[in-house]
PDB file of C-alpha atoms in Angstrom:
ATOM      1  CA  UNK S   1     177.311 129.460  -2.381  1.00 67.00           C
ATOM      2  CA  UNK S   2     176.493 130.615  -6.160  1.00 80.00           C
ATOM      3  CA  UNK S   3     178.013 133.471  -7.762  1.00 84.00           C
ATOM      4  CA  UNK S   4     175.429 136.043  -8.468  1.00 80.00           C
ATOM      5  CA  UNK S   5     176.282 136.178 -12.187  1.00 82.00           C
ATOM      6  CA  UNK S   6     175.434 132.394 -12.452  1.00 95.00           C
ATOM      7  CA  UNK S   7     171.560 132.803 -11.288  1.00 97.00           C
ATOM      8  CA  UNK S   8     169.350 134.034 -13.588  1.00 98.00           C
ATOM      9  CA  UNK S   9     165.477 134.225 -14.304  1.00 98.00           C
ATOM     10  CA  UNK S  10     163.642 133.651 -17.177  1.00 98.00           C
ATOM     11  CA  UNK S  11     159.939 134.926 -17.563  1.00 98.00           C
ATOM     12  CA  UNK S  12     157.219 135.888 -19.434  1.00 98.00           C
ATOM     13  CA  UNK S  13     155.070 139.073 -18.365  1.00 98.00           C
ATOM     14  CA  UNK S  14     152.089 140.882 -19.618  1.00 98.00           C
ATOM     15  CA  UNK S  15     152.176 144.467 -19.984  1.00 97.00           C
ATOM     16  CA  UNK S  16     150.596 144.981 -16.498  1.00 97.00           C
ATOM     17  CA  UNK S  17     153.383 142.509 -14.871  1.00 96.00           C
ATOM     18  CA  UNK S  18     150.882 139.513 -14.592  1.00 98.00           C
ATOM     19  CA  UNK S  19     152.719 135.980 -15.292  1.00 97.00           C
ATOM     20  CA  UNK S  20     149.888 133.545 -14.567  1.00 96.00           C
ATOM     21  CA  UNK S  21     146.316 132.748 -14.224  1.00 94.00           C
ATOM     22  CA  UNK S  22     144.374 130.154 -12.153  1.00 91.00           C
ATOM     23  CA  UNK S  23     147.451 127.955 -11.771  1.00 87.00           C
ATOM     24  CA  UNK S  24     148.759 128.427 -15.451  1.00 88.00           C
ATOM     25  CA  UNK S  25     150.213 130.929 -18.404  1.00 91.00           C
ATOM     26  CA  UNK S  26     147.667 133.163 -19.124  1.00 95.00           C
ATOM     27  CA  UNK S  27     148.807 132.000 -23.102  1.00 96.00           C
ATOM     28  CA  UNK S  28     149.934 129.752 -25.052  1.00 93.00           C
ATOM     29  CA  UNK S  29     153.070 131.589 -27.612  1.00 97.00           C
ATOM     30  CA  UNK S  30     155.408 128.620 -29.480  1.00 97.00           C
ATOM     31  CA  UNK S  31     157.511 130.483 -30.108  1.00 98.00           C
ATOM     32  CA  UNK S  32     158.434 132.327 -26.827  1.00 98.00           C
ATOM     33  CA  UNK S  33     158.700 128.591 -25.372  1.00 96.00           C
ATOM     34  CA  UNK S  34     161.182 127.859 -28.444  1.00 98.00           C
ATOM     35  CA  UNK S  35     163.426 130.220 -27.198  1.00 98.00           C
ATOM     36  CA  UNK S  36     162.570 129.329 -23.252  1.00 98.00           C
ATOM     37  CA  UNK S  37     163.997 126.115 -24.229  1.00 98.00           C
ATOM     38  CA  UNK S  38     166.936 127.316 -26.297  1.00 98.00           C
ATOM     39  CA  UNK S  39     168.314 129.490 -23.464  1.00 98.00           C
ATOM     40  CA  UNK S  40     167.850 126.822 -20.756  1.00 98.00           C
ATOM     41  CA  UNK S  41     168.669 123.403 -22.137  1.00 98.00           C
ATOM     42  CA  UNK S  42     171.478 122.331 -20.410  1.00 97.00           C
ATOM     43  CA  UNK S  43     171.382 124.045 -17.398  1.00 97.00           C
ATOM     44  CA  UNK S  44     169.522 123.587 -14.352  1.00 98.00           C
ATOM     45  CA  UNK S  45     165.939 124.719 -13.509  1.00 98.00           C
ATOM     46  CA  UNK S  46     164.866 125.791 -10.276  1.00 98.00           C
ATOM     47  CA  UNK S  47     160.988 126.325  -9.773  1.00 98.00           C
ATOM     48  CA  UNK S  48     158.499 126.460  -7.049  1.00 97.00           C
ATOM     49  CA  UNK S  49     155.763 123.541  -6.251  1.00 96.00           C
ATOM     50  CA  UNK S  50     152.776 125.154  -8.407  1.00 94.00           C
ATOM     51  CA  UNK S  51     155.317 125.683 -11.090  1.00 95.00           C
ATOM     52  CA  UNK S  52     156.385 122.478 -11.280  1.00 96.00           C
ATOM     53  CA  UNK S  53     152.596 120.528 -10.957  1.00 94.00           C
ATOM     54  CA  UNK S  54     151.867 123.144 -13.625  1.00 92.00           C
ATOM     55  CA  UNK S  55     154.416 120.981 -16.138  1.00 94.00           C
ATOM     56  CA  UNK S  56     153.535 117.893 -18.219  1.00 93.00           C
ATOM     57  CA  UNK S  57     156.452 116.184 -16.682  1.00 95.00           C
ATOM     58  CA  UNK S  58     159.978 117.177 -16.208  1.00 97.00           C
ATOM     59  CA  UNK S  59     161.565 119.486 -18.766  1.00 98.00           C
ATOM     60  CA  UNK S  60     163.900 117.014 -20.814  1.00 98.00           C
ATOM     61  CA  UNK S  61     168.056 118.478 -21.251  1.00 98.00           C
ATOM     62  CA  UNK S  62     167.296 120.429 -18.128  1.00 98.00           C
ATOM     63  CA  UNK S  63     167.736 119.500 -14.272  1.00 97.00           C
ATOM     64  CA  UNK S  64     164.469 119.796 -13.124  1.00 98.00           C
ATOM     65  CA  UNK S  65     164.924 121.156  -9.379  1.00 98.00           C
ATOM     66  CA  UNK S  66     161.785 122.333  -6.793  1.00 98.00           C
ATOM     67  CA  UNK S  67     161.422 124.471  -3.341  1.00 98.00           C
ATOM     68  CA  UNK S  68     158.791 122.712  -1.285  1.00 97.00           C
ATOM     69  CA  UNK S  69     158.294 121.212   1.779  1.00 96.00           C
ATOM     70  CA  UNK S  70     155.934 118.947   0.751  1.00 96.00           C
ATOM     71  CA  UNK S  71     156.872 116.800  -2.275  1.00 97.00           C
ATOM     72  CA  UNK S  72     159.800 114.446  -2.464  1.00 95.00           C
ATOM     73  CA  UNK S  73     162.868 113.842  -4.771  1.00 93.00           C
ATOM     74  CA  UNK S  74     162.356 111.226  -7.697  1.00 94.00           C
ATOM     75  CA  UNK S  75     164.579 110.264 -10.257  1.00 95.00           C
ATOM     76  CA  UNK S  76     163.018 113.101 -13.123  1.00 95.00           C
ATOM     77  CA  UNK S  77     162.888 116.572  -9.977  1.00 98.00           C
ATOM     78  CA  UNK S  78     165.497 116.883  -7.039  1.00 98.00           C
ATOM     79  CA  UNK S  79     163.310 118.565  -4.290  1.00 98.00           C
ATOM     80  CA  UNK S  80     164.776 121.199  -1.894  1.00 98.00           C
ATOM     81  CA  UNK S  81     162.728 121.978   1.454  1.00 98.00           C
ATOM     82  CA  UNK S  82     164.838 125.320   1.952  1.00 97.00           C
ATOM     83  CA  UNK S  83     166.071 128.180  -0.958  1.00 97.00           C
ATOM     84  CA  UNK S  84     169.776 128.093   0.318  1.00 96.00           C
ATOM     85  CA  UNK S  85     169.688 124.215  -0.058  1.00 97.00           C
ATOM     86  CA  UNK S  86     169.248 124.316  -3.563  1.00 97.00           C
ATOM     87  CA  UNK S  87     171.894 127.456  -3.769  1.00 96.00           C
ATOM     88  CA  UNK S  88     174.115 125.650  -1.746  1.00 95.00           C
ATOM     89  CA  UNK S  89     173.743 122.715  -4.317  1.00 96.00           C
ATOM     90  CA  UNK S  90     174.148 125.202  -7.466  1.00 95.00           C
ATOM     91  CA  UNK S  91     177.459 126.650  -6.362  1.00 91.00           C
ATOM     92  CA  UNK S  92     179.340 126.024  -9.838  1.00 89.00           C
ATOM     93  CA  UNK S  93     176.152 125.864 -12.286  1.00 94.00           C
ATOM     94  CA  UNK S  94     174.173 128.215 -14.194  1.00 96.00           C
ATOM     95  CA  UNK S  95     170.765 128.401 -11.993  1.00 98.00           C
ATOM     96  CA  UNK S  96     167.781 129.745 -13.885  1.00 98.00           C
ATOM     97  CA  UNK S  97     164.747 130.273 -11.611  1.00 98.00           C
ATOM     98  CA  UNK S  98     161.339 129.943 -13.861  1.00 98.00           C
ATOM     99  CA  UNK S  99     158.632 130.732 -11.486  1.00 96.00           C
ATOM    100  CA  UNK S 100     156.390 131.080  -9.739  1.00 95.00           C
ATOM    101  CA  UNK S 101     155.737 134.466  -8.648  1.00 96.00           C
ATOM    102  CA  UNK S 102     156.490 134.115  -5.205  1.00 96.00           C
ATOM    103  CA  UNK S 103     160.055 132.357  -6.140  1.00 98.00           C
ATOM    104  CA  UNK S 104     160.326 134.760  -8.030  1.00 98.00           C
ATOM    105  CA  UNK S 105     160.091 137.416  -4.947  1.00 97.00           C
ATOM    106  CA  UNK S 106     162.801 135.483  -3.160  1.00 97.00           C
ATOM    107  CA  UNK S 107     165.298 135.755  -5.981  1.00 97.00           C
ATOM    108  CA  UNK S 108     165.339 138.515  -8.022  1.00 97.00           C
ATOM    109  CA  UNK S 109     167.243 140.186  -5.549  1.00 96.00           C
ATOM    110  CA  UNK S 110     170.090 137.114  -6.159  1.00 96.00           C
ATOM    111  CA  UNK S 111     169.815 137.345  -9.888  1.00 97.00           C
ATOM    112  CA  UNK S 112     172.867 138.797 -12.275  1.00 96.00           C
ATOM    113  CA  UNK S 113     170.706 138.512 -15.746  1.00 97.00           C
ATOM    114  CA  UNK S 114     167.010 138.223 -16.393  1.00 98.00           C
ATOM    115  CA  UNK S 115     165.824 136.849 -20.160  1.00 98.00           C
ATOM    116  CA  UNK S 116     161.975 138.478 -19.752  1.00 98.00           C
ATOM    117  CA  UNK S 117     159.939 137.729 -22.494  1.00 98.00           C
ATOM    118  CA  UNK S 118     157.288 140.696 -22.481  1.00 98.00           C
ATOM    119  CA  UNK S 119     153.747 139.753 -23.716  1.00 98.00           C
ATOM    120  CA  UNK S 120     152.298 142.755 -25.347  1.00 98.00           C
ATOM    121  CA  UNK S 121     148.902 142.016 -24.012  1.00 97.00           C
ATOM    122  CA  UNK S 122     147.307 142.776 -20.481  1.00 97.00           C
ATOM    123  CA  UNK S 123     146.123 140.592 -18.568  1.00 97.00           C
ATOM    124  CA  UNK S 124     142.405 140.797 -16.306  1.00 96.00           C
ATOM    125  CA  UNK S 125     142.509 138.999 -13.312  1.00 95.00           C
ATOM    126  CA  UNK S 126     146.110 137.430 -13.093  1.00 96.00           C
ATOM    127  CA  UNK S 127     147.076 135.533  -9.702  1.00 95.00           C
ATOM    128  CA  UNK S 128     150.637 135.719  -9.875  1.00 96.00           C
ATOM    129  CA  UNK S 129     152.720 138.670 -10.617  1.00 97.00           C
ATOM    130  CA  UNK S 130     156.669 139.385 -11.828  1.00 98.00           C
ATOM    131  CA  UNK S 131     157.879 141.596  -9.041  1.00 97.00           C
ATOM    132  CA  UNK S 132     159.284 145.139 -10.155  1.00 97.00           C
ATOM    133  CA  UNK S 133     163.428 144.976 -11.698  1.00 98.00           C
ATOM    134  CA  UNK S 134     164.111 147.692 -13.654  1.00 96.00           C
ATOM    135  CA  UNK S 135     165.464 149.931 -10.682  1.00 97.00           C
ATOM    136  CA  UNK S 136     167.805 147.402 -10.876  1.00 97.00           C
ATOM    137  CA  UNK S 137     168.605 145.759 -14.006  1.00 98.00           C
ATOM    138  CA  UNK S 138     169.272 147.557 -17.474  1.00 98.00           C
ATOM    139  CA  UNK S 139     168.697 146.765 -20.904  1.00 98.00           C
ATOM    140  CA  UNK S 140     171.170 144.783 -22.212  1.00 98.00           C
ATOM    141  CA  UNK S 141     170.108 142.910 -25.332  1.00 98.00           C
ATOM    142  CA  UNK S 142     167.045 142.646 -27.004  1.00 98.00           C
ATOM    143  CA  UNK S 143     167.198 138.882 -28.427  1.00 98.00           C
ATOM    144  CA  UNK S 144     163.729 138.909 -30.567  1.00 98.00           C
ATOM    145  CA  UNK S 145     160.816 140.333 -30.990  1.00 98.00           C
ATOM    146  CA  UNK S 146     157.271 139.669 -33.015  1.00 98.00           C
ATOM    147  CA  UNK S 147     153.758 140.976 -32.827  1.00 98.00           C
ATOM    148  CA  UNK S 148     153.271 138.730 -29.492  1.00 98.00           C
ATOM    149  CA  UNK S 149     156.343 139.419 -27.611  1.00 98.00           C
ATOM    150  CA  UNK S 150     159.943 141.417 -27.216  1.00 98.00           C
ATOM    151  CA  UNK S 151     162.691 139.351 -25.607  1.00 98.00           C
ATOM    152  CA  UNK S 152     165.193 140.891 -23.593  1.00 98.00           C
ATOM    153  CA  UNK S 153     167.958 140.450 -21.692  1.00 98.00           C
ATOM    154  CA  UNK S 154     168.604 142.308 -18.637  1.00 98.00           C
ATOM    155  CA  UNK S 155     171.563 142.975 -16.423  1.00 98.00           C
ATOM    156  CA  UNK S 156     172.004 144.059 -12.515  1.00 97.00           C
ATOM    157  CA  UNK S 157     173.242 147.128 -11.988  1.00 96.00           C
ATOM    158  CA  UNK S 158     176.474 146.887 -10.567  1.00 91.00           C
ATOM    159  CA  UNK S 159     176.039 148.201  -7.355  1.00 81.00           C
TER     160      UNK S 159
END
């Protein structure tokens, strides 16, 4: 299986945790997806099913993997019915998970890093929700930051 310190998340969260909205970002920053792109071209991409319906197609540079039981493999997504399927498949790869919330749930616990792009808004009503990580991650760059969001990188805590 895959080495904790080659799975990692990437996210962006509003101030009250909230990561989307009726089936999408609750906003639209360029330049947060700039650097989502910069950090995870060349690597692959694992995402759930709403995630990935969410996208205007696969993510070019990027192997576009998905969890669900439903959908099928095509030549642009590789489809995985079970989580250790696609770890299994990952063993010597960087993995980034990219949503959705309950994905998310399943594999923070797996992580090593997190890159979490924090939205300095709050969001009313949000559907989906970044579960709570820094009990168990620390601070351990901060990569950008602007009047919409602060980038960070986070690391586990050895335990």
């Amino acid at each position: 299986m895959i080495s904790r310190n080659k799975i990692k998340a990437i996210v962006a969260i509003s101030e009250n945790s909230v990561i989307g909205k009726n089936g999408d970002l609750p906003w639209r920053i360029s330049e947060d997806l700039k650097w989502f792109k910069k950090i995870t071209l060349g690597h692959t991409l694992l995402m759930g099913r709403k995630t990935w319906q969410s996208l205007p197609g696969a993510l070019p540079g990027r192997e576009n993997w998905v969890l669900s039981s439903t959908m099928k493999t095509s030549p642009e997504v590789r489809v995985f019915k079970k989580l250790r399927d696609a770890l299994d498949a990952a063993f010597d790869r960087n993995l980034f998970i990219i949503g959705g919330g309950e994905l998310y749930k399943q594999t923070i616990s797996l992580c090593g890093e997190l890159y979490v792009s924090e939205v300095h808004r709050t969001i009313e009503n949000g559907d989906a929700f970044f579960p709570s990580f820094k009990n168990d991650f620390e601070l351990k760059e901060r990569l950008f930051e602007n009047d919409d969001f602060t980038l960070n990188k986070w690391t586990r805590i050895p335990s």
